[in-house]
Coordinates of N, CA and C in Angstrom, one line a residue:
X42 N 41.8 120.9 91.9 CA 41.8 122.3 91.8 C 42.6 122.8 93.0
X43 N 42.2 122.3 94.2 CA 42.9 122.8 95.4 C 44.4 122.5 95.4
X44 N 44.7 121.2 95.0 CA 46.1 120.8 95.1 C 46.9 121.6 94.0
X45 N 46.4 121.7 92.8 CA 47.2 122.4 91.8 C 47.4 123.9 92.1
X46 N 46.4 124.5 92.8 CA 46.5 125.9 93.1 C 47.6 126.1 94.2
X47 N 47.9 125.1 94.9 CA 49.0 125.1 95.9 C 50.3 124.7 95.4
X48 N 50.4 124.5 94.1 CA 51.7 124.1 93.5 C 51.9 122.6 93.4
X49 N 50.9 121.8 93.7 CA 51.1 120.4 93.7 C 50.8 119.9 92.3
X50 N 51.1 118.6 92.0 CA 50.8 118.0 90.7 C 49.6 117.1 90.9
X51 N 49.0 116.7 89.9 CA 47.9 115.8 89.9 C 48.3 114.6 89.1
X52 N 48.2 113.4 89.7 CA 48.5 112.2 89.0 C 47.2 111.6 88.5
X53 N 47.1 111.4 87.2 CA 45.9 111.0 86.6 C 45.8 109.4 86.5
X54 N 47.0 108.7 86.6 CA 47.0 107.3 86.6 C 46.4 106.8 85.3
X55 N 46.8 107.4 84.2 CA 46.3 107.0 82.9 C 47.6 106.5 82.1
X56 N 47.5 105.3 81.5 CA 48.6 104.8 80.7 C 48.1 103.8 79.7
X57 N 48.9 103.4 78.8 CA 48.5 102.4 77.8 C 48.4 101.0 78.4
X58 N 47.6 100.2 77.7 CA 47.4 98.8 78.1 C 48.6 98.1 77.6
X59 N 48.6 96.8 77.8 CA 49.8 95.9 77.4 C 49.9 96.0 75.9
X60 N 48.8 96.3 75.2 CA 48.8 96.4 73.7 C 49.3 97.7 73.2
X61 N 49.6 98.6 74.1 CA 50.0 100.0 73.7 C 48.9 100.9 73.4
X62 N 47.7 100.6 73.8 CA 46.5 101.4 73.5 C 46.0 102.0 74.8
X63 N 45.3 103.1 74.7 CA 44.6 103.7 75.8 C 43.2 103.3 75.8
X64 N 42.7 103.0 77.0 CA 41.3 102.7 77.2 C 40.4 103.9 76.8
X65 N 39.3 103.6 76.1 CA 38.4 104.6 75.6 C 37.9 105.5 76.7
X66 N 37.7 104.9 77.9 CA 37.2 105.7 79.1 C 38.2 106.7 79.5
X67 N 39.5 106.3 79.5 CA 40.5 107.3 79.9 C 40.6 108.4 78.8
X68 N 40.5 108.1 77.6 CA 40.5 109.1 76.5 C 39.3 110.1 76.7
X69 N 38.2 109.5 77.0 CA 37.0 110.4 77.2 C 37.2 111.3 78.4
X70 N 37.7 110.8 79.5 CA 37.9 111.5 80.7 C 38.9 112.6 80.5
X71 N 40.0 112.3 79.8 CA 41.0 113.3 79.5 C 40.5 114.4 78.6
X72 N 39.6 114.0 77.7 CA 39.0 115.0 76.8 C 38.1 116.0 77.6
X73 N 37.4 115.4 78.5 CA 36.5 116.2 79.4 C 37.3 117.2 80.2
X74 N 38.4 116.7 80.8 CA 39.3 117.6 81.6 C 39.8 118.8 80.7
X75 N 40.2 118.4 79.4 CA 40.7 119.4 78.5 C 39.6 120.5 78.2
X76 N 38.4 120.0 77.9 CA 37.3 121.0 77.6 C 37.0 121.9 78.8
X77 N 37.1 121.4 80.0 CA 36.8 122.2 81.2 C 38.0 123.2 81.3
X78 N 39.2 122.8 81.2 CA 40.4 123.7 81.3 C 40.4 124.7 80.2
X79 N 39.9 124.4 79.0 CA 39.8 125.4 77.9 C 39.0 126.6 78.3
X80 N 37.9 126.3 79.0 CA 36.9 127.3 79.5 C 37.4 128.0 80.8
X81 N 37.8 127.2 81.7 CA 38.1 127.6 83.1 C 39.6 127.7 83.4
X82 N 40.5 127.5 82.5 CA 41.9 127.4 82.8 C 42.5 128.7 83.5
X83 N 41.9 129.8 83.2 CA 42.4 131.0 83.9 C 42.2 131.0 85.4
X84 N 41.3 130.1 85.9 CA 41.1 130.0 87.3 C 42.1 129.0 88.0
X85 N 43.0 128.4 87.1 CA 44.0 127.5 87.6 C 45.4 128.0 87.3
X86 N 45.6 128.3 86.0 CA 47.0 128.7 85.5 C 47.3 130.1 86.1
X87 N 48.4 130.2 86.7 CA 48.9 131.5 87.2 C 48.2 131.8 88.6
X88 N 47.4 130.9 89.1 CA 46.7 131.1 90.4 C 47.4 130.3 91.5
X89 N 47.2 130.8 92.7 CA 47.6 130.1 93.9 C 46.4 130.0 94.8
X90 N 46.7 129.6 96.0 CA 45.6 129.6 97.0 C 45.2 131.0 97.3
X91 N 43.9 131.2 97.7 CA 43.4 132.5 98.0 C 44.1 133.0 99.3
X92 N 44.4 134.3 99.4 CA 44.9 134.8 100.7 C 43.9 134.5 101.8
X93 N 44.5 134.5 103.0 CA 43.7 134.2 104.2 C 42.5 135.1 104.5
X94 N 42.6 136.4 104.0 CA 41.5 137.3 104.2 C 40.3 136.9 103.4
X95 N 40.4 136.0 102.5 CA 39.2 135.5 101.7 C 38.8 134.1 102.4
X96 N 37.9 134.2 103.3 CA 37.4 133.0 104.0 C 36.8 132.0 103.0
X97 N 37.1 130.7 103.1 CA 36.5 129.8 102.2 C 35.0 129.6 102.5
X98 N 34.2 129.3 101.5 CA 32.8 129.1 101.6 C 32.5 127.6 101.5
X99 N 31.7 127.1 102.4 CA 31.4 125.6 102.3 C 30.9 125.3 100.9
X100 N 31.4 124.1 100.4 CA 31.0 123.7 99.0 C 31.7 124.3 97.9
X101 N 32.8 125.1 98.2 CA 33.6 125.8 97.2 C 35.0 125.6 97.5
X102 N 35.8 126.0 96.5 CA 37.3 126.1 96.7 C 37.7 127.4 96.0
X103 N 38.6 128.2 96.6 CA 39.0 129.5 96.0 C 40.4 129.4 95.5
X104 N 40.7 130.1 94.4 CA 42.0 130.3 93.9 C 42.1 131.8 93.6
X105 N 43.4 132.3 93.6 CA 43.6 133.7 93.4 C 44.8 133.9 92.5
X106 N 44.6 134.9 91.5 CA 45.7 135.3 90.6 C 46.2 136.7 91.1
X107 N 47.4 136.8 91.7 CA 47.8 138.1 92.1 C 48.2 139.1 91.0
X108 N 48.5 138.6 89.8 CA 48.8 139.5 88.7 C 47.6 140.2 88.2
X109 N 46.5 139.5 88.2 CA 45.2 140.1 87.7 C 44.3 140.6 88.8
X110 N 44.7 140.3 90.0 CA 43.8 140.6 91.2 C 42.4 140.1 91.0
X111 N 42.4 138.8 90.7 CA 41.1 138.1 90.5 C 41.0 136.9 91.4
X112 N 39.8 136.7 91.9 CA 39.6 135.6 92.8 C 38.6 134.7 92.1
X113 N 38.8 133.4 92.2 CA 38.0 132.4 91.5 C 37.3 131.5 92.5
X114 N 36.0 131.3 92.4 CA 35.3 130.4 93.3 C 34.8 129.2 92.5
X115 N 35.3 128.1 92.8 CA 34.9 126.8 92.1 C 33.8 126.2 92.9
X116 N 32.6 126.1 92.3 CA 31.4 125.7 93.1 C 31.3 124.2 92.9
X117 N 31.7 123.5 94.0 CA 31.7 122.0 94.0 C 30.3 121.4 94.3
X118 N 29.5 122.2 94.9 CA 28.2 121.8 95.3 C 27.2 122.9 94.9
X119 N 26.5 122.8 93.8 CA 25.6 123.9 93.3 C 24.4 124.0 94.2
X120 N 24.1 125.2 94.5 CA 22.8 125.4 95.3 C 22.0 126.5 94.7
X121 N 20.8 126.3 94.8 CA 19.8 127.3 94.3 C 19.8 128.5 95.2
X122 N 19.8 129.7 94.6 CA 19.6 130.9 95.4 C 20.9 131.7 95.6
X123 N 21.4 131.8 96.8 CA 22.5 132.8 97.0 C 23.6 132.2 97.8
X124 N 24.8 132.8 97.7 CA 25.9 132.6 98.6 C 26.2 133.8 99.4
X125 N 26.4 133.6 100.6 CA 26.9 134.8 101.5 C 28.4 134.8 101.3
X126 N 28.9 136.0 100.8 CA 30.3 136.2 100.5 C 30.9 137.1 101.6
X127 N 31.8 136.5 102.5 CA 32.3 137.3 103.6 C 33.3 138.4 103.1
X128 N 33.7 138.4 101.9 CA 34.7 139.4 101.4 C 34.0 140.3 100.4
X129 N 32.7 140.5 100.5 CA 31.9 141.2 99.5 C 32.4 142.7 99.3
X130 N 32.9 143.3 100.3 CA 33.3 144.7 100.2 C 34.5 144.9 99.3
X131 N 35.2 143.8 99.0 CA 36.4 143.8 98.1 C 36.0 143.5 96.6
X132 N 34.7 143.2 96.3 CA 34.3 142.8 95.0 C 33.8 143.9 94.2
X133 N 34.4 144.1 93.0 CA 33.9 145.1 92.1 C 32.8 144.6 91.2
X134 N 32.9 143.4 90.7 CA 31.9 142.7 89.9 C 32.3 141.2 89.8
X135 N 31.3 140.4 89.3 CA 31.6 139.0 89.1 C 30.9 138.4 88.0
X136 N 31.4 137.3 87.5 CA 30.8 136.6 86.3 C 31.1 135.1 86.3
X137 N 30.3 134.4 85.6 CA 30.5 133.0 85.4 C 31.5 132.8 84.3
X138 N 32.5 132.0 84.4 CA 33.6 131.8 83.4 C 33.0 131.1 82.2
X139 N 32.1 130.1 82.4 CA 31.7 129.3 81.2 C 31.0 130.1 80.1
X140 N 30.3 131.2 80.5 CA 29.6 131.9 79.4 C 29.8 133.4 79.5
X141 N 30.5 133.9 80.5 CA 30.8 135.3 80.7 C 29.7 136.1 81.3
X142 N 28.6 135.4 81.6 CA 27.4 136.2 82.1 C 27.7 136.8 83.5
X143 N 27.4 138.1 83.6 CA 27.6 138.8 84.9 C 26.5 138.3 85.9
X144 N 27.0 138.1 87.1 CA 26.1 137.7 88.2 C 25.7 138.9 89.1
X145 N 24.4 138.8 89.5 CA 24.0 139.9 90.4 C 24.7 139.7 91.8
X146 N 25.2 140.8 92.2 CA 26.0 140.8 93.4 C 25.6 142.1 94.2
X147 N 25.2 141.9 95.4 CA 24.8 143.0 96.3 C 25.5 142.9 97.6
X148 N 26.4 143.8 97.9 CA 27.2 143.8 99.1 C 27.8 142.4 99.4
X149 N 27.2 141.6 100.3 CA 27.8 140.3 100.6 C 27.0 139.1 100.1
X150 N 26.1 139.4 99.1 CA 25.3 138.3 98.6 C 25.5 138.1 97.1
X151 N 25.8 136.9 96.8 CA 26.0 136.5 95.4 C 24.7 135.7 95.0
X152 N 24.0 136.2 93.9 CA 22.8 135.5 93.4 C 23.2 134.6 92.3
X153 N 22.9 133.4 92.4 CA 23.2 132.4 91.4 C 22.0 132.1 90.5
X154 N 22.3 131.7 89.2 CA 21.2 131.4 88.3 C 20.4 130.2 88.9
X155 N 19.2 130.0 88.5 CA 18.3 128.9 89.0 C 18.9 127.6 88.6
X156 N 19.3 127.5 87.3 CA 19.9 126.2 86.9 C 21.4 126.3 86.9
X157 N 22.0 125.2 87.2 CA 23.5 125.0 87.2 C 23.9 125.1 85.8
X158 N 25.0 125.9 85.5 CA 25.6 126.0 84.2 C 26.0 124.6 83.7
X159 N 26.0 124.4 82.4 CA 26.3 123.1 81.8 C 27.8 122.7 81.8
X160 N 28.4 122.8 83.0 CA 29.8 122.4 83.2 C 29.9 121.6 84.5
X161 N 30.9 120.8 84.6 CA 31.0 119.9 85.8 C 31.2 120.7 87.0
X162 N 32.1 121.7 87.0 CA 32.4 122.5 88.1 C 32.3 124.0 87.7
X163 N 31.2 124.7 88.0 CA 31.1 126.1 87.6 C 32.1 126.9 88.3
X164 N 32.6 128.0 87.7 CA 33.6 128.9 88.3 C 33.0 130.3 88.2
X165 N 33.1 131.0 89.3 CA 32.7 132.4 89.4 C 34.0 133.2 89.5
X166 N 34.2 134.2 88.6 CA 35.3 135.1 88.7 C 34.9 136.4 89.4
X167 N 35.7 136.7 90.4 CA 35.5 138.0 91.2 C 36.6 138.9 90.7
X168 N 36.2 140.1 90.2 CA 37.1 141.1 89.9 C 37.2 142.0 91.1
X169 N 38.3 142.1 91.7 CA 38.5 142.8 93.0 C 38.8 144.2 92.8
X170 N 38.4 145.0 93.9 CA 38.7 146.5 93.9 C 40.2 146.7 94.2

């Protein structure tokens, strides 16, 4: 996520065997990536690194789409409770990308659901003022 948002490429190191077939594990993994991108692709495509004014939060990575003025927080380490968001005054509202559910947000505090969403890396979309 971080590398791609900075314009880098990701090498998956997936190729056919000597028999010209792909290993089933590689096929499953690529399908999982595809499912995640189908739901969360807007947090990658058209995005770049977050501007410096948006301080990174431990356990997350941020991407930003300048055309839509939306910031995306990829939660790499799910934690119960809340996140302190240092850029809260810039946030109009926020939601989880996987199901579109709006998250409770109060000034600089983002309240997360008790259970982690059923995706490998949950993504929060911040609609900025």
